[in-house]
mmCIF file of C-alpha atoms in Angstrom:
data_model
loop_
_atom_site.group_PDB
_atom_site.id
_atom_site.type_symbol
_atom_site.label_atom_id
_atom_site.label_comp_id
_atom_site.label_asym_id
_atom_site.label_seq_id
_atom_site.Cartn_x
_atom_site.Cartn_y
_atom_site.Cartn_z
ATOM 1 C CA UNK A 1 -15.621 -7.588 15.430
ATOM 2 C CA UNK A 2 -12.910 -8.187 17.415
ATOM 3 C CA UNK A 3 -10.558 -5.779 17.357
ATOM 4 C CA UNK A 4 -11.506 -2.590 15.901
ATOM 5 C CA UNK A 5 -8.633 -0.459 13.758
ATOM 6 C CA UNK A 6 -8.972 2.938 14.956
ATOM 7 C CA UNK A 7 -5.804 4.406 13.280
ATOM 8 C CA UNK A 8 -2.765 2.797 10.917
ATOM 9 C CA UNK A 9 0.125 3.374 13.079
ATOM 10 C CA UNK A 10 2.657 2.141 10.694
ATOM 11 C CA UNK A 11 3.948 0.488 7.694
ATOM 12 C CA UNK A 12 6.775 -2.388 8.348
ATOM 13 C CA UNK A 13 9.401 -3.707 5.939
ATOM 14 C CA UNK A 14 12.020 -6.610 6.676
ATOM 15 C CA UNK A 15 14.783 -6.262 4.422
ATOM 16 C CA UNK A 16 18.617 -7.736 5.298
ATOM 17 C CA UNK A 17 21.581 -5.697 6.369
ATOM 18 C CA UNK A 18 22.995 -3.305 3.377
ATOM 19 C CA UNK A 19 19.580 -3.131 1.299
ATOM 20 C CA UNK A 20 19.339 0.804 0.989
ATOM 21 C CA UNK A 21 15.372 0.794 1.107
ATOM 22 C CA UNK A 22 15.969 3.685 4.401
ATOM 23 C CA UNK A 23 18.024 5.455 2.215
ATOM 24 C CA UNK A 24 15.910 5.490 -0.920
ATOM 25 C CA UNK A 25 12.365 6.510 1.097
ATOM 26 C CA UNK A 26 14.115 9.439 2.250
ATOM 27 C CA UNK A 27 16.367 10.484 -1.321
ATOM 28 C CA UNK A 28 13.558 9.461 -3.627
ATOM 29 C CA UNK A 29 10.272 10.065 -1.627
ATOM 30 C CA UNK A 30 10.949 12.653 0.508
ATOM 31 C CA UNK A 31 10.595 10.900 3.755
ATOM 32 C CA UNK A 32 12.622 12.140 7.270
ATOM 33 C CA UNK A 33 13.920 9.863 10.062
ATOM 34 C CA UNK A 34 11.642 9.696 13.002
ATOM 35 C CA UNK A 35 13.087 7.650 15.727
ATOM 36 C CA UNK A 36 15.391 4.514 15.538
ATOM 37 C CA UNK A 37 16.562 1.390 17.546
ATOM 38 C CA UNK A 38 19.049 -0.520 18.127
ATOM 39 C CA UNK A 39 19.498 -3.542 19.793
ATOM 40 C CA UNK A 40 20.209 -7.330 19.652
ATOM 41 C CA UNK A 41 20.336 -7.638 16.050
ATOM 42 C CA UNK A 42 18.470 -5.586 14.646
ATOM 43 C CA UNK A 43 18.405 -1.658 13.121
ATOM 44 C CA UNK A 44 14.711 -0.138 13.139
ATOM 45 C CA UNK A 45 14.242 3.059 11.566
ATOM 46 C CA UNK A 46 11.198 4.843 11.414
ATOM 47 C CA UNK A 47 10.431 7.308 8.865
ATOM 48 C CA UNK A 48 8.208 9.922 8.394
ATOM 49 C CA UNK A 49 6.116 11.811 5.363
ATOM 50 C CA UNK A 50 3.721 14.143 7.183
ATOM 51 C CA UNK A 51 0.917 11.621 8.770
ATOM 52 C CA UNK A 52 2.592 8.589 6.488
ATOM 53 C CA UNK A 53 5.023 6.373 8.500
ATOM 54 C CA UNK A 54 6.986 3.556 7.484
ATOM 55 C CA UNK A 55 9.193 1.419 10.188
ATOM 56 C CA UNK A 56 12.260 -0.065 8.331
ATOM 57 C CA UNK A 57 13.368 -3.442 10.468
ATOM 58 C CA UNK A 58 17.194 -4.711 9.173
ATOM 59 C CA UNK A 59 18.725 -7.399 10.298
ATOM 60 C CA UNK A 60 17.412 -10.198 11.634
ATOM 61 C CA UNK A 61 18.797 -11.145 15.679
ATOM 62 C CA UNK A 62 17.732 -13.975 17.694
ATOM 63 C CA UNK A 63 14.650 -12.382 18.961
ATOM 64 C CA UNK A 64 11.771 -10.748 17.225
ATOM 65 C CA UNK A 65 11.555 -6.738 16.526
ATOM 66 C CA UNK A 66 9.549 -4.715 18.389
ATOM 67 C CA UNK A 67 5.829 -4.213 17.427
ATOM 68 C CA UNK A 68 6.776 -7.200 14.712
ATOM 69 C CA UNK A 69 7.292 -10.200 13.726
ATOM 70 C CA UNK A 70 10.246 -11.595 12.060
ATOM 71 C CA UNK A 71 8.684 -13.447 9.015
ATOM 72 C CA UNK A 72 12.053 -15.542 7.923
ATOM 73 C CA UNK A 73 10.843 -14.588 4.374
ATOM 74 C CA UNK A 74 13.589 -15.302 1.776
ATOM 75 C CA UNK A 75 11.950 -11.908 -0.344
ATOM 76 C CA UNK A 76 12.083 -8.281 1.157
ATOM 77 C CA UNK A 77 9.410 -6.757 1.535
ATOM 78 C CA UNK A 78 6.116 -5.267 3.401
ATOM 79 C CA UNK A 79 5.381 -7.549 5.955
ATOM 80 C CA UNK A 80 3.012 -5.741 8.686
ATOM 81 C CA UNK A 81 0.594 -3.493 9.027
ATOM 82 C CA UNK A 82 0.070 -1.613 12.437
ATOM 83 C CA UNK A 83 -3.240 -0.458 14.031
ATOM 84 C CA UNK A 84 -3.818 1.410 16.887
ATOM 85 C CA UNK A 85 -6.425 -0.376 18.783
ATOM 86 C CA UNK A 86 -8.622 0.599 22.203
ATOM 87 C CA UNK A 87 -7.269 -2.553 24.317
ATOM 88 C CA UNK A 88 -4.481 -4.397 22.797
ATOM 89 C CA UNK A 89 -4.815 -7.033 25.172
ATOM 90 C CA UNK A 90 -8.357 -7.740 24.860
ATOM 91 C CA UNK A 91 -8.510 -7.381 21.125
ATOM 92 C CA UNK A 92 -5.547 -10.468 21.693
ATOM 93 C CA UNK A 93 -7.883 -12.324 23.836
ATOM 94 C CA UNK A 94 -10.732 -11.845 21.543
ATOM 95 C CA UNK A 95 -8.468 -13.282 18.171
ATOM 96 C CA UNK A 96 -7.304 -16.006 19.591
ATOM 97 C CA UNK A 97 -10.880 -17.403 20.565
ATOM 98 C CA UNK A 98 -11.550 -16.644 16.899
ATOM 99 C CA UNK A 99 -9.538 -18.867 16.529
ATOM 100 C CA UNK A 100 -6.497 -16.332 14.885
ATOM 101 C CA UNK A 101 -2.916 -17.346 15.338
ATOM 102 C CA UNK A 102 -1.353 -14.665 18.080
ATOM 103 C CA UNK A 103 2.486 -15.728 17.664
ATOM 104 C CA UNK A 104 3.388 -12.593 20.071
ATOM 105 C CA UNK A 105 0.920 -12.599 22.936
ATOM 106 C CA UNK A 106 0.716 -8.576 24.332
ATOM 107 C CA UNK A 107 3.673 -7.199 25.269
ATOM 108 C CA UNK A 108 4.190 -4.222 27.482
ATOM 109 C CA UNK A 109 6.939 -1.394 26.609
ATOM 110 C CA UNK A 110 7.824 1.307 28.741
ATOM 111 C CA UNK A 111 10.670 4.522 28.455
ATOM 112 C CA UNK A 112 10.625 7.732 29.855
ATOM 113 C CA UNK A 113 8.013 8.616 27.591
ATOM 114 C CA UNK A 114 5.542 6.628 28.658
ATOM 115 C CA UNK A 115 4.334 3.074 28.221
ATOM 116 C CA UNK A 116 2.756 0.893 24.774
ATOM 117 C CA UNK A 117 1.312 -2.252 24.872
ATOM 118 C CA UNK A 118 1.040 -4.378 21.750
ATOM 119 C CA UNK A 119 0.544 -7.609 20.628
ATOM 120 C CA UNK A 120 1.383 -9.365 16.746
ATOM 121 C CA UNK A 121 -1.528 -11.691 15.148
ATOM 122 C CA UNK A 122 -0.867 -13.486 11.958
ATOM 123 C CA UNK A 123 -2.994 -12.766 8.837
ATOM 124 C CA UNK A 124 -4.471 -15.431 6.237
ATOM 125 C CA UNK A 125 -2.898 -12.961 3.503
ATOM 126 C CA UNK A 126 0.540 -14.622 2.890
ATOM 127 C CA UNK A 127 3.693 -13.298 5.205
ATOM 128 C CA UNK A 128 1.938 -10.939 6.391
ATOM 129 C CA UNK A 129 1.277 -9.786 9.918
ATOM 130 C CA UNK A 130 -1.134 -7.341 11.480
ATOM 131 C CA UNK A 131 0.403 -5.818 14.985
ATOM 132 C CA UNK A 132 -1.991 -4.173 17.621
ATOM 133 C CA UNK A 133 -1.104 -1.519 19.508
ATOM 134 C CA UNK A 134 -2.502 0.219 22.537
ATOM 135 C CA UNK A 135 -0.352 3.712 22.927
ATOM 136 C CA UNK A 136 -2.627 5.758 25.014
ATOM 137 C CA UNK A 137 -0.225 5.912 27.842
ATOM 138 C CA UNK A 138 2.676 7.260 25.656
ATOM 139 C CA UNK A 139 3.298 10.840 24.485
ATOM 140 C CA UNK A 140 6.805 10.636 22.527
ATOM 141 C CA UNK A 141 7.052 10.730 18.776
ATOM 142 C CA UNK A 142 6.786 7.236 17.742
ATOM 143 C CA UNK A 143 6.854 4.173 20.258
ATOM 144 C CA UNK A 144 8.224 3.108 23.943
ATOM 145 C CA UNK A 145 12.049 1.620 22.873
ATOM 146 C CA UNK A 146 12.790 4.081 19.860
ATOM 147 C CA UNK A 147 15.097 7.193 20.711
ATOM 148 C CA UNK A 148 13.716 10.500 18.699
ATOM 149 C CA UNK A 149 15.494 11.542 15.419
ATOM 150 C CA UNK A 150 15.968 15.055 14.683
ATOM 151 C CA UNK A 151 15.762 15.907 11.236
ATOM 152 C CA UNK A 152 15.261 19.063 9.105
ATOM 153 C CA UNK A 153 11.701 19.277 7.317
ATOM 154 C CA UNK A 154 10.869 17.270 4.609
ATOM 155 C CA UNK A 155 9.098 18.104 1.094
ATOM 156 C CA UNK A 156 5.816 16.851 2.368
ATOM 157 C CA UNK A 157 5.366 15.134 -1.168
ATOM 158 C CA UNK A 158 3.316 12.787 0.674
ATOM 159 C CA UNK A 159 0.640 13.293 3.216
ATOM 160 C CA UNK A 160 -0.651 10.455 3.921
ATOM 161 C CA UNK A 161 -1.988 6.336 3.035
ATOM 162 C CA UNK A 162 -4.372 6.605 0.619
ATOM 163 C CA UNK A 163 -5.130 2.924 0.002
ATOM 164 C CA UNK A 164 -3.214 -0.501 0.762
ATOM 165 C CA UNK A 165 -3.645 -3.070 -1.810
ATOM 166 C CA UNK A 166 -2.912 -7.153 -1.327
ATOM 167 C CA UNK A 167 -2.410 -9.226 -3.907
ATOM 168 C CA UNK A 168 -4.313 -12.480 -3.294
ATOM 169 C CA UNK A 169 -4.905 -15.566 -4.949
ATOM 170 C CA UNK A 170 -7.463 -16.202 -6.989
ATOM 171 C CA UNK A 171 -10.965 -17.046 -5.997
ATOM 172 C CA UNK A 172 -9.670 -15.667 -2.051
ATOM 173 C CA UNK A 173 -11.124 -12.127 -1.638
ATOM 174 C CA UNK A 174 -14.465 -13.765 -0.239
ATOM 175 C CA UNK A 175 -12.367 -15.674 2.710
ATOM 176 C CA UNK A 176 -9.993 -12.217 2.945
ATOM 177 C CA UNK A 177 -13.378 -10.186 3.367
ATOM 178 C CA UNK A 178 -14.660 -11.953 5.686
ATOM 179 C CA UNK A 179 -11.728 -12.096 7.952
ATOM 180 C CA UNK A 180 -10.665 -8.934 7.868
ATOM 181 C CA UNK A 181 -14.396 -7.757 8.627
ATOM 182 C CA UNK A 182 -14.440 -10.371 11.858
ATOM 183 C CA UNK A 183 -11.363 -9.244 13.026
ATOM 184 C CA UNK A 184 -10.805 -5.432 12.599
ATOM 185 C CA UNK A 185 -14.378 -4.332 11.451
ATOM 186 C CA UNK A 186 -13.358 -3.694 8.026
ATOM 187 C CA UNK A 187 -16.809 -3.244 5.968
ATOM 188 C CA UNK A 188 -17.647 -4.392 2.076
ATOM 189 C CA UNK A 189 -16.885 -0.379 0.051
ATOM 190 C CA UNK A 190 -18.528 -0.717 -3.216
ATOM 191 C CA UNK A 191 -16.771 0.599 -6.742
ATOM 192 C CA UNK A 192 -19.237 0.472 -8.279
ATOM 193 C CA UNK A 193 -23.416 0.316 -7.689
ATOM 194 C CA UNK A 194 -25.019 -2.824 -6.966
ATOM 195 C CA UNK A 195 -21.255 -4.284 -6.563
ATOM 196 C CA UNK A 196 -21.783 -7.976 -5.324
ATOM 197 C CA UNK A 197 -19.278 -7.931 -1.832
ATOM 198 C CA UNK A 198 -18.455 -11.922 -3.110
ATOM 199 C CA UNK A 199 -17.764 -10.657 -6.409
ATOM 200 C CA UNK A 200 -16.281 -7.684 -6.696
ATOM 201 C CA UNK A 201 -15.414 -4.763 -9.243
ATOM 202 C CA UNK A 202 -14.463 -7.252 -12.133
ATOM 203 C CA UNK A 203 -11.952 -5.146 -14.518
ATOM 204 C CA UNK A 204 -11.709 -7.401 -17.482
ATOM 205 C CA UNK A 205 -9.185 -7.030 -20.038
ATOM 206 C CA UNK A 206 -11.428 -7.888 -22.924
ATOM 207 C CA UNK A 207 -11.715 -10.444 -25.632
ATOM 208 C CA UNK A 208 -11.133 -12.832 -22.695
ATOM 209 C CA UNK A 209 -7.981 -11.648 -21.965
ATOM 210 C CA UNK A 210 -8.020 -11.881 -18.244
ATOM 211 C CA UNK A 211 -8.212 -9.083 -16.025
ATOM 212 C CA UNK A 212 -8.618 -7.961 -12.287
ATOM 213 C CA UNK A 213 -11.080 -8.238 -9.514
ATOM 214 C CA UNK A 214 -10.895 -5.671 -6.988
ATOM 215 C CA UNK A 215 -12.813 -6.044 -3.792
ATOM 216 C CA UNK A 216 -12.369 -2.756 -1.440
ATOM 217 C CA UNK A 217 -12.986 -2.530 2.369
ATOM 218 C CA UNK A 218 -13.138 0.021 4.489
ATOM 219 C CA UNK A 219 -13.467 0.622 8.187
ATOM 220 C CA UNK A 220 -17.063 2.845 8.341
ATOM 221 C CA UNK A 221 -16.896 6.354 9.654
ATOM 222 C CA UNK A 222 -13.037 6.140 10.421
ATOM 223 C CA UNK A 223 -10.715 8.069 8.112
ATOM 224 C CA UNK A 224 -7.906 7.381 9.663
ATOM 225 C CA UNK A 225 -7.834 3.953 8.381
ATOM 226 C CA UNK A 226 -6.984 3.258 5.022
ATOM 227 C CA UNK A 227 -9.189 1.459 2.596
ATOM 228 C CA UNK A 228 -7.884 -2.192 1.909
ATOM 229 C CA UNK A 229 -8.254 -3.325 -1.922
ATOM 230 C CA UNK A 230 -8.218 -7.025 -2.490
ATOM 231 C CA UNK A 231 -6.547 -7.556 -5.666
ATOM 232 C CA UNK A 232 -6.816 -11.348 -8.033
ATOM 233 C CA UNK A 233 -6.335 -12.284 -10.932
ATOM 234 C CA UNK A 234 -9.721 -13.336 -13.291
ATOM 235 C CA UNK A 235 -9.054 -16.487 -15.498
ATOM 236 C CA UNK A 236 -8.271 -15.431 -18.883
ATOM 237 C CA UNK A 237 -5.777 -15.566 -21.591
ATOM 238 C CA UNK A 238 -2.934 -13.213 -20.901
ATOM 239 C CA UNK A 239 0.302 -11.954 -22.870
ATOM 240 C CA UNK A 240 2.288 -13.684 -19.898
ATOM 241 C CA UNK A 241 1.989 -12.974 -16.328
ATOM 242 C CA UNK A 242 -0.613 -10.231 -14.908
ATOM 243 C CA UNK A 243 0.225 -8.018 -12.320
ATOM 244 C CA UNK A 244 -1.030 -10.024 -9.649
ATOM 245 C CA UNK A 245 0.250 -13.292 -11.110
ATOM 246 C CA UNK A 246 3.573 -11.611 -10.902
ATOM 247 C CA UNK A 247 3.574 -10.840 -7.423
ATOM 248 C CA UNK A 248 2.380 -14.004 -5.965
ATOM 249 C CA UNK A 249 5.204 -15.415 -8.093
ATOM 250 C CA UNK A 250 8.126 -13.386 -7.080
ATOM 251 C CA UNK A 251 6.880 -12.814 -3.385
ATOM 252 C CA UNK A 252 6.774 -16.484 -2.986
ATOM 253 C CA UNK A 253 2.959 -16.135 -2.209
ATOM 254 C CA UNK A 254 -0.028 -13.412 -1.643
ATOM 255 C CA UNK A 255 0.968 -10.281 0.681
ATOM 256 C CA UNK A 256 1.003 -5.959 0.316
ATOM 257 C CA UNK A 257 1.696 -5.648 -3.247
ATOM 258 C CA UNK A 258 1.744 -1.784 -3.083
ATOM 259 C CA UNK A 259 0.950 1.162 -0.782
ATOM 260 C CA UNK A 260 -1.303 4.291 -2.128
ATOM 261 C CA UNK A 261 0.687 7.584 -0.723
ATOM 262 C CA UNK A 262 -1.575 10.350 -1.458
ATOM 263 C CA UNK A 263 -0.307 13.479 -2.239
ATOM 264 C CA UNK A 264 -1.932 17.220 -2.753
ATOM 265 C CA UNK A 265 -0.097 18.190 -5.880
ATOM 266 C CA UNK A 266 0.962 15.328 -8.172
ATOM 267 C CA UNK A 267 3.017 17.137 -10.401
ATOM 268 C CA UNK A 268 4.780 18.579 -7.828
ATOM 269 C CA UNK A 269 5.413 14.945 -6.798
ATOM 270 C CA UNK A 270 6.467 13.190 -9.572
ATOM 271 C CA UNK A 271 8.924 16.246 -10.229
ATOM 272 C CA UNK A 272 9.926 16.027 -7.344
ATOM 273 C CA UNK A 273 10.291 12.182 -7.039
ATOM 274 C CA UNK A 274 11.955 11.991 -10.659
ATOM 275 C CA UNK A 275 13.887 15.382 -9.748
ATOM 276 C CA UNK A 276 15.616 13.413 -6.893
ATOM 277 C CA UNK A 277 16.657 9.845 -8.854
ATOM 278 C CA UNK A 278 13.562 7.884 -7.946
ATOM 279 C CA UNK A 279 12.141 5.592 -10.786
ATOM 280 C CA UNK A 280 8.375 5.954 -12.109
ATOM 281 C CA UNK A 281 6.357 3.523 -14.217
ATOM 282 C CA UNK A 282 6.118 5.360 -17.751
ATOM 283 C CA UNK A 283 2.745 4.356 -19.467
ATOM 284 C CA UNK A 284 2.760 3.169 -22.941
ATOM 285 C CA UNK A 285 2.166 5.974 -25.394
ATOM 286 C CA UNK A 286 -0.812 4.578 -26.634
ATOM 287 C CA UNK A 287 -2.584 5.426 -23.084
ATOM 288 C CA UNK A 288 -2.826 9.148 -24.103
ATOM 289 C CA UNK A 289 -3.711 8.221 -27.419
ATOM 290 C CA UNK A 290 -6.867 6.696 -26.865
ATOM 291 C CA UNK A 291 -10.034 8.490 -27.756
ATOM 292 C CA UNK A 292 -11.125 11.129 -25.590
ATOM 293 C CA UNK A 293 -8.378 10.574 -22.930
ATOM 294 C CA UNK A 294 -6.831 14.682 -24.466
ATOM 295 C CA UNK A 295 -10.830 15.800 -23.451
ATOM 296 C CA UNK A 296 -11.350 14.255 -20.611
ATOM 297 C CA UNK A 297 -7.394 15.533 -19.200
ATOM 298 C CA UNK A 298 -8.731 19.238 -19.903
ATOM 299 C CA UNK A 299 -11.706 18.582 -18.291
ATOM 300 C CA UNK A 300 -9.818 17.561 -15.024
ATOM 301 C CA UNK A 301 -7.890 20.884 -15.636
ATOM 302 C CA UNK A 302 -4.527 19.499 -16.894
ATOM 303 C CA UNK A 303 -2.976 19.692 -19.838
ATOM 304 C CA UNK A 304 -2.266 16.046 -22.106
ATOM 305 C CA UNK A 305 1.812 16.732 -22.796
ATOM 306 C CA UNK A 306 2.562 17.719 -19.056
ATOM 307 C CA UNK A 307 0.747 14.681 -17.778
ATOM 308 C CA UNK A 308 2.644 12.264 -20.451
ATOM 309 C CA UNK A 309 5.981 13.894 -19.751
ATOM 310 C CA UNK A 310 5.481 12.966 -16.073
ATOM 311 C CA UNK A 311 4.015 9.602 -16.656
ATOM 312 C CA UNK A 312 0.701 10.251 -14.735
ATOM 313 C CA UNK A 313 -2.881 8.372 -15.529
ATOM 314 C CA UNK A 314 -6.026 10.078 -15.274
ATOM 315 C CA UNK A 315 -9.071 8.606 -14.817
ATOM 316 C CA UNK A 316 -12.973 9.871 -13.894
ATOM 317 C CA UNK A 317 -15.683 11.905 -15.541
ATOM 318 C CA UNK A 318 -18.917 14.331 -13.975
ATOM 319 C CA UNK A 319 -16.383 16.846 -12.706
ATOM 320 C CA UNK A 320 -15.274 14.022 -10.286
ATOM 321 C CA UNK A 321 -11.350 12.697 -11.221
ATOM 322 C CA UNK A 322 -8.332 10.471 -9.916
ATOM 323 C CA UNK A 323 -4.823 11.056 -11.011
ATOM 324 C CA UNK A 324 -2.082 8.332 -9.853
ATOM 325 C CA UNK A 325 1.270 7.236 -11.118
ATOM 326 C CA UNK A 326 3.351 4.198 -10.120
ATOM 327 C CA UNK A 327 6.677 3.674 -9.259
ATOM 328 C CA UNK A 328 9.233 0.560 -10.286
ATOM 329 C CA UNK A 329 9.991 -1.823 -7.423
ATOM 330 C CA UNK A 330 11.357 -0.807 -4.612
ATOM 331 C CA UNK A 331 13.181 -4.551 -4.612
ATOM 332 C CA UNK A 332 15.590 -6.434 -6.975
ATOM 333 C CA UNK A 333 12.762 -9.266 -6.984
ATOM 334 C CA UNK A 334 10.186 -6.877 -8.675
ATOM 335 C CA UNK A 335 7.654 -7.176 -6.046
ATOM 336 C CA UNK A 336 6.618 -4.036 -3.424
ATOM 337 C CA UNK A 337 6.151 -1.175 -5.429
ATOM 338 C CA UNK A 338 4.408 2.580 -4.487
ATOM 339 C CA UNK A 339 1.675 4.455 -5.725
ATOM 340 C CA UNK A 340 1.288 8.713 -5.705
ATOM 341 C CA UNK A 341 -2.596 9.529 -5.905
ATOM 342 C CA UNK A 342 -4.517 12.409 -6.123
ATOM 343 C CA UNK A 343 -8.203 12.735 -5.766
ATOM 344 C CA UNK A 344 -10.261 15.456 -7.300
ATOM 345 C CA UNK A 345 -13.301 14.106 -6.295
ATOM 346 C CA UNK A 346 -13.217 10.597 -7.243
ATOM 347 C CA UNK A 347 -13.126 7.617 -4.738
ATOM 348 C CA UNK A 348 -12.589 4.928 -6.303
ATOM 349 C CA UNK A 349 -8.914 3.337 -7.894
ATOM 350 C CA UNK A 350 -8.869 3.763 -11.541
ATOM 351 C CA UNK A 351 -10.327 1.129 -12.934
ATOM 352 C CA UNK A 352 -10.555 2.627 -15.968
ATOM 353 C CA UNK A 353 -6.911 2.819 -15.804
ATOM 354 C CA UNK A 354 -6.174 -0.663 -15.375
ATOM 355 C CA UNK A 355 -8.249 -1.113 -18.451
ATOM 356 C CA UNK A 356 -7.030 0.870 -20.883
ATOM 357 C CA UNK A 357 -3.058 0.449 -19.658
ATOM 358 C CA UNK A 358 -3.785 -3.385 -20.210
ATOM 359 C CA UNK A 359 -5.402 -2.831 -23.538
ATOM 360 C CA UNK A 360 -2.934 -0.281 -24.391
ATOM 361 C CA UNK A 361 0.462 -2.773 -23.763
ATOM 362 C CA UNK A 362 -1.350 -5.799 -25.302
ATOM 363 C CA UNK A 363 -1.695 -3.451 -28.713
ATOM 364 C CA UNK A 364 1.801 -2.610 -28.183
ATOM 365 C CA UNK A 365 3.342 -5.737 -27.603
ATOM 366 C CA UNK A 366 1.266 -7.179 -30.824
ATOM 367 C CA UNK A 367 2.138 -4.535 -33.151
ATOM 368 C CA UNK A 368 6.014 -5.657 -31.792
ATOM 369 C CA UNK A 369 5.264 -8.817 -32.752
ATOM 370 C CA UNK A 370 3.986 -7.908 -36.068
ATOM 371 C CA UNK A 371 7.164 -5.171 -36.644
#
């Protein structure tokens, strides 16, 4: 490998001037301003939920942002993903004999807090870009360049990223995997036993009906790195556009579809969340309905009608269970979106969720048709 991830510094979104998405992590989601800059062009705001950070870049000047890379994307969105790394410029040195495109060779950044040196390699997953970052020489809040933002306490809905998931194109995940092993260490994280790395978790629909193929990785021994799911799309019939299919449709191509936040108490979040204006995904009713989901919700130690009323799946069995709920867009376009997660146990990302809410809005939508 070439440049081992030892940490996820940050989260990146380019958005243009005027799009709220500052204002709405901190109204909806409970995140606090961290440290900001200002300067030939561009506003970057970083924002903080406990050990969760996302870096807001608006704008768009002459020159690039620091620790980015202005993708001239016409679609908002999620376009890099930050890793602290031993030796930025090595792990530079090293991609580029890979033969990885390095469109901003390392840079060096120095304040009064110290000094950062990073440099910004391009990824074969769409628009977006992975930047490496070497910050062992700086001991301010953030990065070398940002001024410090004092702000009261946050609600702590969120501690930190759970998972980060890429929609990809289909038949890709093998080329992804491969890359993203090579170049950051990332390691093959089965779903299921005896998973084949080429192939997968397939999550099929049923009746031929299309479905999802999952591939996870995950950096070994290192929990401060989140695990990277590989979402495509498996060739089926579908009522319209999949999840996937949407993405790569609106985004203009593959790239971070959504971002797992996980949080200690979920209903606390979503209350919280919903409380404060933001917008959740509300599963058809039908999800509840299905057999056994009433037993195995008690069995997890929740009760059915709280988790409907606040729009939250539950998956899992064995004492062992994963709770999650989605939110809409964060865009107009219909593309980034967030995910709350809790973990009692489980470790893997609800497959039997995406099961039975696929089954569950393909019954609704034919009994519609039928009405």
């Amino acid at each position: 490998m070439a440049a081992p991830a030892r940490r996820l510094c940050h989260i990146a979104f380019h958005v243009p001037p005027g799009l709220p998405l500052a204002r709405d992590l901190q109204h909806f989601f409970g995140f606090q301003p961290l440290a900001v800059r200002e300067a030939a062009g561009w506003r970057q705001l970083a924002l903080r939920s406990r050990d969760t950070v996302f870096l807001v870049n608006e704008g768009g000047g002459p020159g690039e942002p620091l620790y980015g890379l202005d993708p001239h994307h016409p679609v908002p969105g999620a376009t890099n993903l930050c890793f602290d790394v031993a030796d930025a410029g090595a792990a530079a040195r090293e991609l580029a004999a890979l033969g990885c495109s390095v469109p901003v060779p390392p840079v060096n950044v120095r304040d009064a807090q110290g000094t950062a040196t990073y440099a910004v390699v391009s990824s074969p997953a769409g628009n977006l870009s992975l930047t490496l970052v070497e910050r062992t020489g700086f001991c301010g809040p953030f990065l070398p360049g940002f001024r410090p933002v004092s702000s009261a306490p946050g609600p702590g809905w969120v501690s930190h990223v759970d998972h980060l998931t890429l929609a990809c194109k289909p038949s890709s995940s093998p080329k992804l995997m491969r890359w993203f092993h090579d170049c950051l260490g990332f390691h093959h994280l089965p779903l299921s036993p005896g998973e084949d790395p080429e192939l997968g978790l397939e999550v099929a629909a049923g009746s031929g009906r299309g479905g999802l193929r999952l591939t996870a990785l995950q950096v070994p021994t290192n929990n401060l790195v989140p695990t990277l799911v590989l979402a495509e799309s498996l060739l089926g019939v579908t009522e319209g556009q999949d999840q996937v299919e949407q993405f790569l449709a609106r985004n203009g191509g593959p790239g971070l579809q959504h971002v797992g936040l996980y949080t200690p108490n979920i209903m606390e979040a979503t209350e919280g969340v919903a409380g404060a204006g933001g917008q959740l995904l509300t599963p058809p009713e039908a999800y509840y309905q299905q057999p056994g989901k009433e037993k195995q919700i008690l069995a997890a130690g929740h009760k059915p009608s709280l988790l409907a009323r606040q729009g939250v799946l539950l998956d899992g069995d064995r004492g062992k269970f994963l709770l999650q709920v989605f939110t809409k867009s964060l865009f107009a376009e219909d593309t980034f979106f967030l995910e709350l997660i809790q973990r009692q146990g489980a470790t893997g990302f609800g497959q039997g969720n995406i099961r039975a809410l696929w089954q569950s809005v393909q019954e609704q939508a034919a009994r519609g048709q039928e009405a």
